[in-house]
mmCIF file of C-alpha atoms in Angstrom:
data_model
loop_
_atom_site.group_PDB
_atom_site.id
_atom_site.type_symbol
_atom_site.label_atom_id
_atom_site.label_comp_id
_atom_site.label_asym_id
_atom_site.label_seq_id
_atom_site.Cartn_x
_atom_site.Cartn_y
_atom_site.Cartn_z
ATOM 1 C CA LEU A 10 -13.796 117.705 91.989
ATOM 2 C CA ALA A 11 -15.598 117.069 95.225
ATOM 3 C CA GLU A 12 -18.795 116.931 93.728
ATOM 4 C CA TYR A 13 -17.732 115.047 90.207
ATOM 5 C CA LYS A 14 -15.228 112.187 92.215
ATOM 6 C CA PRO A 15 -18.007 110.638 94.383
ATOM 7 C CA LEU A 16 -20.215 109.558 90.891
ATOM 8 C CA ALA A 17 -17.576 107.385 90.114
ATOM 9 C CA LEU A 18 -18.886 105.111 92.600
ATOM 10 C CA GLN A 19 -21.890 104.976 90.715
ATOM 11 C CA PHE A 20 -20.078 103.710 87.876
ATOM 12 C CA THR A 21 -20.564 100.015 88.681
ATOM 13 C CA ALA A 22 -20.451 99.023 84.812
ATOM 14 C CA ALA A 23 -22.421 94.794 86.535
ATOM 15 C CA LYS A 24 -23.872 94.354 83.051
ATOM 16 C CA TYR A 25 -20.956 94.916 80.988
ATOM 17 C CA ASP A 26 -20.708 91.949 78.625
ATOM 18 C CA PRO A 27 -17.756 92.119 76.641
ATOM 19 C CA GLN A 28 -18.524 89.580 74.438
ATOM 20 C CA ALA A 29 -21.687 91.100 73.367
ATOM 21 C CA TRP A 30 -20.393 94.364 72.828
ATOM 22 C CA ALA A 31 -18.329 92.411 70.397
ATOM 23 C CA ALA A 32 -20.447 90.663 68.716
ATOM 24 C CA LEU A 33 -22.916 94.001 68.535
ATOM 25 C CA ALA A 34 -19.717 95.032 66.542
ATOM 26 C CA LYS A 35 -18.935 92.554 64.508
ATOM 27 C CA GLU A 36 -23.004 92.256 63.388
ATOM 28 C CA ALA A 37 -22.592 96.202 62.543
ATOM 29 C CA GLY A 38 -20.380 95.001 59.564
ATOM 30 C CA MET A 39 -17.527 97.223 62.084
ATOM 31 C CA LYS A 40 -13.810 95.842 61.717
ATOM 32 C CA TYR A 41 -12.503 98.079 64.584
ATOM 33 C CA VAL A 42 -13.751 98.766 67.563
ATOM 34 C CA VAL A 43 -11.992 101.797 69.953
ATOM 35 C CA LEU A 44 -12.401 102.430 73.198
ATOM 36 C CA THR A 45 -12.045 104.988 75.475
ATOM 37 C CA ALA A 46 -8.618 104.478 77.814
ATOM 38 C CA LYS A 47 -8.967 107.563 79.346
ATOM 39 C CA HIS A 48 -11.125 111.239 78.727
ATOM 40 C CA HIS A 49 -10.784 114.474 79.705
ATOM 41 C CA ASP A 50 -11.801 114.338 83.026
ATOM 42 C CA GLY A 51 -8.751 112.525 83.590
ATOM 43 C CA PHE A 52 -10.580 108.627 84.838
ATOM 44 C CA ALA A 53 -8.722 105.208 84.259
ATOM 45 C CA LEU A 54 -10.466 102.421 82.573
ATOM 46 C CA TYR A 55 -7.848 100.760 83.867
ATOM 47 C CA ASP A 56 -5.575 100.058 87.079
ATOM 48 C CA SER A 57 -2.583 102.233 86.037
ATOM 49 C CA ALA A 58 0.117 103.042 88.602
ATOM 50 C CA TYR A 59 0.139 107.080 87.971
ATOM 51 C CA SER A 60 -2.945 107.653 89.299
ATOM 52 C CA ASP A 61 -5.394 106.286 91.736
ATOM 53 C CA TRP A 62 -8.192 107.687 89.552
ATOM 54 C CA ASN A 63 -9.405 104.958 88.095
ATOM 55 C CA ALA A 64 -11.643 101.776 87.333
ATOM 56 C CA VAL A 65 -9.982 99.781 89.718
ATOM 57 C CA LYS A 66 -9.241 101.868 92.326
ATOM 58 C CA ALA A 67 -11.735 105.342 92.497
ATOM 59 C CA SER A 68 -15.244 103.559 90.932
ATOM 60 C CA GLY A 69 -18.242 100.870 91.651
ATOM 61 C CA ALA A 70 -17.029 99.053 89.022
ATOM 62 C CA LYS A 71 -13.181 98.053 90.839
ATOM 63 C CA ARG A 72 -11.793 95.965 87.923
ATOM 64 C CA ASP A 73 -9.926 96.918 84.379
ATOM 65 C CA LEU A 74 -12.719 97.143 82.019
ATOM 66 C CA ILE A 75 -9.588 97.690 78.867
ATOM 67 C CA GLN A 76 -8.484 93.658 78.516
ATOM 68 C CA PRO A 77 -12.350 92.528 78.736
ATOM 69 C CA LEU A 78 -13.083 94.067 75.847
ATOM 70 C CA ALA A 79 -9.563 93.644 74.055
ATOM 71 C CA ASP A 80 -9.674 90.055 74.120
ATOM 72 C CA ALA A 81 -13.301 89.459 72.797
ATOM 73 C CA VAL A 82 -13.007 92.067 70.156
ATOM 74 C CA ARG A 83 -9.769 90.059 69.158
ATOM 75 C CA ALA A 84 -11.623 86.927 69.437
ATOM 76 C CA ALA A 85 -14.026 88.518 67.557
ATOM 77 C CA GLY A 86 -11.634 88.476 64.631
ATOM 78 C CA LEU A 87 -11.838 92.378 64.490
ATOM 79 C CA LYS A 88 -9.100 94.921 65.116
ATOM 80 C CA PHE A 89 -8.789 96.997 68.833
ATOM 81 C CA GLY A 90 -7.892 100.679 69.540
ATOM 82 C CA LEU A 91 -7.341 102.674 72.482
ATOM 83 C CA TYR A 92 -8.412 106.338 72.814
ATOM 84 C CA TYR A 93 -6.342 109.013 74.907
ATOM 85 C CA SER A 94 -7.203 112.072 76.226
ATOM 86 C CA GLN A 95 -3.096 113.340 76.407
ATOM 87 C CA SER A 96 -3.318 117.315 76.762
ATOM 88 C CA GLN A 97 -6.860 117.656 78.418
ATOM 89 C CA ASP A 98 -7.038 116.161 81.996
ATOM 90 C CA TRP A 99 -9.365 117.671 84.231
ATOM 91 C CA THR A 100 -8.540 115.515 87.667
ATOM 92 C CA ASN A 101 -4.547 114.219 87.920
ATOM 93 C CA LEU A 102 -2.296 117.762 88.713
ATOM 94 C CA GLY A 103 -1.626 119.850 85.997
ATOM 95 C CA GLY A 104 -3.329 118.598 83.872
ATOM 96 C CA GLY A 105 -6.169 121.452 83.656
ATOM 97 C CA LYS A 106 -3.341 123.543 82.168
ATOM 98 C CA GLY A 107 -3.515 121.851 78.688
ATOM 99 C CA ASN A 108 -6.344 123.849 77.758
ATOM 100 C CA THR A 109 -5.572 126.889 80.530
ATOM 101 C CA THR A 110 -8.943 126.688 81.640
ATOM 102 C CA PRO A 111 -8.420 124.738 84.886
ATOM 103 C CA TRP A 112 -10.964 122.267 85.733
ATOM 104 C CA ASP A 113 -10.743 123.213 89.857
ATOM 105 C CA GLU A 114 -8.820 125.704 91.440
ATOM 106 C CA GLU A 115 -6.388 122.848 92.734
ATOM 107 C CA GLN A 116 -5.304 122.519 89.068
ATOM 108 C CA LYS A 117 -4.047 125.609 88.403
ATOM 109 C CA LYS A 118 -1.453 124.949 91.121
ATOM 110 C CA GLY A 119 0.275 122.232 88.882
ATOM 111 C CA SER A 120 2.673 122.138 86.224
ATOM 112 C CA PHE A 121 1.317 121.184 82.712
ATOM 113 C CA ASP A 122 4.920 119.465 81.574
ATOM 114 C CA ASP A 123 4.742 117.596 85.090
ATOM 115 C CA TYR A 124 1.669 116.310 84.028
ATOM 116 C CA LEU A 125 2.802 115.143 80.709
ATOM 117 C CA ALA A 126 5.413 113.450 82.296
ATOM 118 C CA LYS A 127 4.407 112.282 85.115
ATOM 119 C CA ILE A 128 1.055 111.005 83.698
ATOM 120 C CA ALA A 129 0.617 110.874 80.576
ATOM 121 C CA LEU A 130 2.874 109.698 78.680
ATOM 122 C CA PRO A 131 3.900 106.897 81.515
ATOM 123 C CA GLN A 132 0.064 105.637 81.235
ATOM 124 C CA VAL A 133 0.167 105.864 77.183
ATOM 125 C CA ARG A 134 3.147 103.838 78.183
ATOM 126 C CA GLU A 135 1.119 101.259 79.797
ATOM 127 C CA ILE A 136 -1.814 101.170 77.558
ATOM 128 C CA LEU A 137 0.121 100.186 74.360
ATOM 129 C CA GLU A 138 2.156 97.410 76.770
ATOM 130 C CA GLN A 139 -0.417 96.044 78.664
ATOM 131 C CA TYR A 140 -3.426 96.209 75.455
ATOM 132 C CA HIS A 141 -0.919 96.197 72.388
ATOM 133 C CA PRO A 142 -3.734 98.141 70.518
ATOM 134 C CA SER A 143 -3.219 98.664 66.294
ATOM 135 C CA TYR A 144 -4.994 102.268 66.733
ATOM 136 C CA ILE A 145 -3.916 105.181 69.302
ATOM 137 C CA PHE A 146 -7.023 107.567 69.492
ATOM 138 C CA TRP A 147 -5.155 111.182 70.720
ATOM 139 C CA ASP A 148 -7.394 113.498 71.443
ATOM 140 C CA THR A 149 -6.976 117.803 71.717
ATOM 141 C CA GLU A 150 -3.630 119.207 70.851
ATOM 142 C CA TYR A 151 -3.902 121.988 73.823
ATOM 143 C CA SER A 152 -0.549 123.562 74.754
ATOM 144 C CA MET A 153 1.313 120.184 73.002
ATOM 145 C CA THR A 154 4.191 122.171 71.470
ATOM 146 C CA PRO A 155 6.794 120.370 69.435
ATOM 147 C CA GLU A 156 9.112 118.778 72.133
ATOM 148 C CA ARG A 157 6.207 118.190 74.348
ATOM 149 C CA ALA A 158 4.668 115.804 71.502
ATOM 150 C CA ARG A 159 8.036 114.344 70.741
ATOM 151 C CA PRO A 160 8.165 111.791 73.472
ATOM 152 C CA PHE A 161 4.652 110.869 72.800
ATOM 153 C CA PHE A 162 5.676 110.631 68.820
ATOM 154 C CA GLU A 163 8.737 108.859 69.444
ATOM 155 C CA LEU A 164 7.577 106.194 71.659
ATOM 156 C CA ALA A 165 4.510 105.683 69.304
ATOM 157 C CA SER A 166 6.722 105.057 66.352
ATOM 158 C CA SER A 167 8.545 101.941 68.279
ATOM 159 C CA TYR A 168 5.451 100.348 67.583
ATOM 160 C CA PRO A 169 6.076 100.272 64.068
ATOM 161 C CA ASP A 170 2.296 98.140 62.972
ATOM 162 C CA LEU A 171 0.430 101.376 65.531
ATOM 163 C CA ILE A 172 -1.489 103.864 63.192
ATOM 164 C CA ILE A 173 -2.090 106.912 65.443
ATOM 165 C CA ASN A 174 -4.473 110.006 64.441
ATOM 166 C CA ASN A 175 -3.721 113.383 63.575
ATOM 167 C CA ARG A 176 -4.504 115.278 67.157
ATOM 168 C CA LEU A 177 -1.163 114.614 69.079
ATOM 169 C CA GLY A 178 -0.270 117.800 68.275
ATOM 170 C CA GLY A 179 3.373 119.874 68.219
ATOM 171 C CA GLY A 180 2.819 119.561 64.307
ATOM 172 C CA VAL A 181 2.622 115.480 63.941
ATOM 173 C CA LEU A 182 0.295 115.056 61.165
ATOM 174 C CA GLY A 183 -0.453 111.105 61.873
ATOM 175 C CA ASP A 184 -1.886 108.383 59.832
ATOM 176 C CA THR A 185 -5.182 109.674 59.548
ATOM 177 C CA GLN A 186 -7.198 112.736 60.142
ATOM 178 C CA THR A 187 -10.010 113.308 62.102
ATOM 179 C CA PRO A 188 -13.144 115.297 61.132
ATOM 180 C CA GLU A 189 -15.800 115.483 63.998
ATOM 181 C CA GLN A 190 -19.810 115.700 63.673
ATOM 182 C CA ARG A 191 -19.116 116.372 60.224
ATOM 183 C CA ILE A 192 -18.058 115.315 56.333
ATOM 184 C CA PRO A 193 -15.451 116.327 54.140
ATOM 185 C CA ALA A 194 -17.415 118.016 51.093
ATOM 186 C CA GLY A 195 -15.341 115.527 49.017
ATOM 187 C CA THR A 196 -11.687 113.565 48.941
ATOM 188 C CA SER A 197 -8.889 114.425 50.729
ATOM 189 C CA ASP A 198 -4.746 113.354 49.519
ATOM 190 C CA ARG A 199 -4.611 111.512 53.083
ATOM 191 C CA ALA A 200 -6.275 108.934 55.104
ATOM 192 C CA PHE A 201 -9.624 110.129 56.589
ATOM 193 C CA GLU A 202 -11.625 109.025 59.913
ATOM 194 C CA VAL A 203 -14.967 110.634 60.299
ATOM 195 C CA CYS A 204 -15.880 110.494 64.164
ATOM 196 C CA MET A 205 -19.401 110.970 64.477
ATOM 197 C CA THR A 206 -21.982 110.174 67.499
ATOM 198 C CA THR A 207 -24.856 108.127 66.985
ATOM 199 C CA ASN A 208 -27.253 110.678 68.668
ATOM 200 C CA GLY A 209 -26.066 114.495 70.205
ATOM 201 C CA SER A 210 -23.606 113.166 73.053
ATOM 202 C CA TRP A 211 -20.365 111.198 73.277
ATOM 203 C CA GLY A 212 -21.108 110.115 76.616
ATOM 204 C CA TYR A 213 -24.344 108.825 77.739
ATOM 205 C CA ASN A 214 -26.943 110.792 78.394
ATOM 206 C CA ALA A 215 -30.401 109.379 79.124
ATOM 207 C CA THR A 216 -31.917 113.271 77.775
ATOM 208 C CA ASP A 217 -30.893 113.179 74.485
ATOM 209 C CA ASN A 218 -33.162 111.816 71.866
ATOM 210 C CA ARG A 219 -31.596 113.084 68.601
ATOM 211 C CA TRP A 220 -31.127 109.733 67.074
ATOM 212 C CA LYS A 221 -30.103 109.327 64.170
ATOM 213 C CA SER A 222 -32.401 107.654 61.419
ATOM 214 C CA ALA A 223 -30.753 104.149 60.341
ATOM 215 C CA GLN A 224 -31.452 105.563 56.884
ATOM 216 C CA GLN A 225 -29.198 108.843 57.721
ATOM 217 C CA LEU A 226 -26.133 106.575 59.385
ATOM 218 C CA ILE A 227 -26.172 104.190 56.259
ATOM 219 C CA ARG A 228 -26.122 107.254 53.937
ATOM 220 C CA ASN A 229 -23.372 109.011 56.343
ATOM 221 C CA LEU A 230 -21.090 105.695 55.557
ATOM 222 C CA SER A 231 -22.170 105.688 51.969
ATOM 223 C CA ASP A 232 -21.052 109.230 51.543
ATOM 224 C CA ILE A 233 -17.860 108.744 53.691
ATOM 225 C CA SER A 234 -16.738 105.460 51.837
ATOM 226 C CA GLY A 235 -17.840 107.665 48.561
ATOM 227 C CA LYS A 236 -15.069 110.397 49.316
ATOM 228 C CA GLY A 237 -12.650 107.637 50.383
ATOM 229 C CA GLY A 238 -12.361 107.653 54.253
ATOM 230 C CA ASN A 239 -13.753 105.249 57.475
ATOM 231 C CA TYR A 240 -16.623 106.187 59.908
ATOM 232 C CA LEU A 241 -15.646 105.888 63.585
ATOM 233 C CA LEU A 242 -19.292 105.705 64.690
ATOM 234 C CA ASN A 243 -19.560 106.494 68.891
ATOM 235 C CA VAL A 244 -21.861 104.760 71.798
ATOM 236 C CA GLY A 245 -22.209 105.792 74.791
ATOM 237 C CA PRO A 246 -23.096 103.098 77.489
ATOM 238 C CA ASN A 247 -24.900 103.743 80.234
ATOM 239 C CA ALA A 248 -22.804 103.341 83.960
ATOM 240 C CA GLU A 249 -24.301 100.100 84.147
ATOM 241 C CA GLY A 250 -22.186 99.003 80.524
ATOM 242 C CA VAL A 251 -25.642 98.330 79.028
ATOM 243 C CA ILE A 252 -25.534 100.226 74.865
ATOM 244 C CA PRO A 253 -29.017 101.724 74.598
ATOM 245 C CA PRO A 254 -31.261 99.407 72.749
ATOM 246 C CA GLU A 255 -31.439 103.011 70.372
ATOM 247 C CA ALA A 256 -27.933 102.519 69.585
ATOM 248 C CA VAL A 257 -27.804 98.570 69.023
ATOM 249 C CA GLU A 258 -31.351 98.516 67.397
ATOM 250 C CA ARG A 259 -29.626 101.141 64.377
ATOM 251 C CA LEU A 260 -25.646 99.239 64.605
ATOM 252 C CA GLN A 261 -27.899 96.078 63.742
ATOM 253 C CA ALA A 262 -29.711 98.028 60.971
ATOM 254 C CA MET A 263 -26.570 98.675 59.470
ATOM 255 C CA GLY A 264 -25.193 95.548 59.822
ATOM 256 C CA ARG A 265 -27.916 93.474 57.995
ATOM 257 C CA TRP A 266 -27.166 96.498 54.465
ATOM 258 C CA MET A 267 -23.737 96.001 54.870
ATOM 259 C CA ARG A 268 -24.541 92.428 54.826
ATOM 260 C CA THR A 269 -25.717 92.871 51.571
ATOM 261 C CA ASN A 270 -24.139 95.854 50.169
ATOM 262 C CA GLY A 271 -20.678 95.266 52.425
ATOM 263 C CA SER A 272 -18.804 94.798 49.356
ATOM 264 C CA ALA A 273 -19.699 98.332 48.435
ATOM 265 C CA ILE A 274 -17.736 99.324 50.765
ATOM 266 C CA TYR A 275 -15.203 97.522 52.481
ATOM 267 C CA GLU A 276 -11.678 97.713 50.568
ATOM 268 C CA THR A 277 -12.933 100.361 48.242
ATOM 269 C CA GLU A 278 -11.642 103.421 46.967
ATOM 270 C CA ALA A 279 -13.209 107.146 46.555
ATOM 271 C CA GLY A 280 -15.248 107.138 43.510
ATOM 272 C CA PRO A 281 -13.953 108.623 40.243
ATOM 273 C CA PHE A 282 -16.286 111.510 39.690
ATOM 274 C CA THR A 283 -15.121 114.868 41.289
ATOM 275 C CA ARG A 284 -18.570 116.485 42.389
ATOM 276 C CA VAL A 285 -20.953 114.499 44.242
ATOM 277 C CA PRO A 286 -23.701 113.106 41.889
ATOM 278 C CA ALA A 287 -27.446 113.698 43.406
ATOM 279 C CA TRP A 288 -28.933 110.319 42.805
ATOM 280 C CA GLY A 289 -25.913 109.248 46.181
ATOM 281 C CA ARG A 290 -22.490 108.709 45.521
ATOM 282 C CA ALA A 291 -20.406 105.850 44.555
ATOM 283 C CA THR A 292 -17.069 103.986 45.765
ATOM 284 C CA GLN A 293 -14.752 101.821 43.478
ATOM 285 C CA LYS A 294 -12.195 98.551 44.026
ATOM 286 C CA PRO A 295 -10.042 97.857 41.463
ATOM 287 C CA HIS A 296 -9.032 94.366 40.800
ATOM 288 C CA PRO A 297 -5.151 93.925 39.674
ATOM 289 C CA GLY A 298 -5.118 92.303 36.564
ATOM 290 C CA SER A 299 -8.464 91.704 36.430
ATOM 291 C CA GLY A 300 -10.288 94.900 35.790
ATOM 292 C CA THR A 301 -12.514 97.716 38.489
ATOM 293 C CA THR A 302 -15.914 97.488 39.920
ATOM 294 C CA LEU A 303 -18.289 100.863 40.219
ATOM 295 C CA TYR A 304 -20.191 100.435 42.878
ATOM 296 C CA LEU A 305 -23.774 103.286 42.268
ATOM 297 C CA HIS A 306 -24.506 104.016 45.808
ATOM 298 C CA VAL A 307 -28.217 105.000 44.802
ATOM 299 C CA TRP A 308 -29.953 107.715 47.556
ATOM 300 C CA GLU A 309 -33.095 108.836 45.109
ATOM 301 C CA TRP A 310 -34.223 106.160 42.954
ATOM 302 C CA PRO A 311 -34.165 108.039 38.922
ATOM 303 C CA ALA A 312 -38.138 107.677 38.384
ATOM 304 C CA ASP A 313 -37.464 106.753 34.795
ATOM 305 C CA GLY A 314 -34.849 104.565 36.045
ATOM 306 C CA LYS A 315 -31.283 105.740 34.390
ATOM 307 C CA ILE A 316 -28.611 107.512 35.501
ATOM 308 C CA LEU A 317 -26.309 108.900 33.978
ATOM 309 C CA LEU A 318 -22.179 108.870 34.111
ATOM 310 C CA PRO A 319 -20.841 111.633 32.187
ATOM 311 C CA GLY A 320 -17.695 111.296 30.758
ATOM 312 C CA ILE A 321 -17.075 107.349 30.897
ATOM 313 C CA ALA A 322 -16.949 106.271 27.109
ATOM 314 C CA GLN A 323 -16.324 102.150 27.733
ATOM 315 C CA ALA A 324 -19.259 99.697 28.584
ATOM 316 C CA PRO A 325 -18.746 97.066 31.810
ATOM 317 C CA ARG A 326 -18.952 93.900 31.071
ATOM 318 C CA SER A 327 -22.037 93.462 33.352
ATOM 319 C CA GLY A 328 -24.254 95.168 36.007
ATOM 320 C CA ARG A 329 -26.456 93.828 38.698
ATOM 321 C CA LEU A 330 -28.160 95.007 42.011
ATOM 322 C CA LEU A 331 -26.174 93.919 44.710
ATOM 323 C CA ALA A 332 -29.876 93.522 46.687
ATOM 324 C CA GLY A 333 -31.824 91.021 44.794
ATOM 325 C CA GLY A 334 -29.315 90.532 41.625
ATOM 326 C CA ALA A 335 -31.296 92.085 38.988
ATOM 327 C CA ALA A 336 -29.293 93.104 35.923
ATOM 328 C CA ALA A 337 -28.829 96.520 35.312
ATOM 329 C CA ALA A 338 -28.288 97.431 31.526
ATOM 330 C CA THR A 339 -26.192 99.744 30.441
ATOM 331 C CA ALA A 340 -25.445 102.071 26.834
ATOM 332 C CA VAL A 341 -22.688 104.372 26.174
ATOM 333 C CA THR A 342 -23.212 107.486 24.663
ATOM 334 C CA ALA A 343 -22.158 110.719 23.373
ATOM 335 C CA GLU A 344 -22.948 112.137 26.877
ATOM 336 C CA GLY A 345 -21.540 108.784 28.988
ATOM 337 C CA LEU A 346 -22.578 105.798 30.070
ATOM 338 C CA VAL A 347 -26.304 105.622 30.703
ATOM 339 C CA VAL A 348 -27.355 102.872 33.339
ATOM 340 C CA THR A 349 -30.655 101.427 33.351
ATOM 341 C CA LEU A 350 -31.897 99.677 36.720
ATOM 342 C CA PRO A 351 -34.094 97.635 36.626
ATOM 343 C CA GLY A 352 -37.869 98.104 38.871
ATOM 344 C CA ARG A 353 -37.601 99.725 42.243
ATOM 345 C CA ALA A 354 -35.161 100.480 44.702
ATOM 346 C CA PRO A 355 -34.573 97.291 46.577
ATOM 347 C CA ASP A 356 -33.667 98.934 49.556
ATOM 348 C CA PRO A 357 -35.179 102.541 50.893
ATOM 349 C CA ASP A 358 -32.144 103.291 52.493
ATOM 350 C CA VAL A 359 -29.410 102.826 49.655
ATOM 351 C CA SER A 360 -29.517 100.970 46.612
ATOM 352 C CA VAL A 361 -26.191 99.335 45.341
ATOM 353 C CA ALA A 362 -25.192 99.140 41.830
ATOM 354 C CA ALA A 363 -22.025 96.844 41.330
ATOM 355 C CA LEU A 364 -20.591 97.213 36.753
ATOM 356 C CA GLU A 365 -18.084 95.177 36.589
ATOM 357 C CA PHE A 366 -15.199 96.823 34.066
ATOM 358 C CA ALA A 367 -12.676 95.090 32.007
ATOM 359 C CA GLY A 368 -10.179 97.652 33.207
ATOM 360 C CA PRO A 369 -9.682 101.228 35.063
ATOM 361 C CA ILE A 370 -12.040 103.348 35.027
ATOM 362 C CA GLU A 371 -11.443 105.937 32.627
ATOM 363 C CA ILE A 372 -13.312 109.670 32.730
ATOM 364 C CA ALA A 373 -12.692 112.093 30.045
ATOM 365 C CA GLU A 374 -15.161 114.982 31.646
ATOM 366 C CA ALA A 375 -14.708 113.849 35.487
ATOM 367 C CA THR A 376 -17.731 115.588 36.037
ATOM 368 C CA ILE A 377 -21.443 114.931 37.215
ATOM 369 C CA ALA A 378 -24.365 116.459 38.634
ATOM 370 C CA PRO A 379 -24.390 118.019 41.436
ATOM 371 C CA SER A 380 -26.713 116.979 44.509
ATOM 372 C CA ALA A 381 -28.866 119.568 45.138
ATOM 373 C CA GLU A 382 -27.217 120.709 48.848
ATOM 374 C CA GLY A 383 -24.205 121.994 47.225
ATOM 375 C CA ALA A 384 -20.352 119.980 46.926
ATOM 376 C CA SER A 385 -20.787 117.658 49.482
ATOM 377 C CA GLY A 386 -24.296 116.633 49.447
ATOM 378 C CA THR A 387 -24.741 116.177 53.027
ATOM 379 C CA PRO A 388 -25.607 119.122 55.430
ATOM 380 C CA VAL A 389 -23.318 119.618 58.408
ATOM 381 C CA ASP A 390 -24.165 117.034 61.099
ATOM 382 C CA PRO A 391 -26.777 119.126 63.679
ATOM 383 C CA SER A 392 -25.600 117.510 67.045
ATOM 384 C CA GLY A 393 -22.531 120.097 67.451
ATOM 385 C CA GLY A 394 -19.099 119.247 68.119
ATOM 386 C CA SER A 395 -15.776 120.794 67.067
ATOM 387 C CA ALA A 396 -14.691 120.404 63.603
ATOM 388 C CA LYS A 397 -10.948 119.405 63.106
ATOM 389 C CA PRO A 398 -8.822 119.633 60.137
#
């Protein structure tokens, strides 16, 4: 700690522009933003009454960094959430006991239960009362027994509109699962949100050039949506509060794709197929009383322009590409519905065809030729990280 804590003075956030961050999030097509209120090092981005290890009292920033972003995000029409590491705290006394490997000798002197009761729980109450987040992303369940988790769960439950994830611990399932740095192989009976880095690091790392391509990020979004999940994409700004230009470029590219193809992502459900298709992914959007839209996310444009959808014996009312609007022809055959795509792929990353059906999509044989990679069709993210169920 003697070496680490002085580094906070270099954290100035001098170029932190919450309005620009919110504008970028909206441009990228995001619907909500989650900011880290306190990570495992115990440093809070606001003036906590329960620990002086915070942005106002201990850093070069000398100000609350949460409220300006909360205001900017909401002004942009987006939801605002906060991340809070409840069971790991490498600085505040007792917090290091959560994962049984204290970072500093001083941590061994503290009580984990005292830390939870006197720092973590009061800080969660602070951020709920001050910032009114729509979502709390807990992180790591180390040593969180049902008895230890209960006060946190009861506090969160006193906010009926608050969504929480499944990382509080103590048997609390939460509202959403959070697979980390990996995309599940298939759909889930529970809501899930894949959290994943833009390069290989969660925080800012000037030497990390392992940036995922815009195409990979767009296909990750397509893959996750095709399985019924949300994509929580991490961006790590530097000490001045600047988002790296490589991240900005990729978010802007995702935004351009979303402006054309967003209807295939927003308010959709997992595609109707039980296996991941070799040509891409699928989502669907029921319209009560007026049919269903099936979106085909085509990653690999077929050489003959034809895609077979096995088991579908009903013809759609119409079909078209979202990019450019060219018509897509369809024909019901003994093998299923054949979709004939026009010309060449209009988008090198993912081209989407929308098929409009008069009612629910019925599949007699809910199978489809799988991708070469297997059930998932998406390899495990190479940047590492712990996978949480």
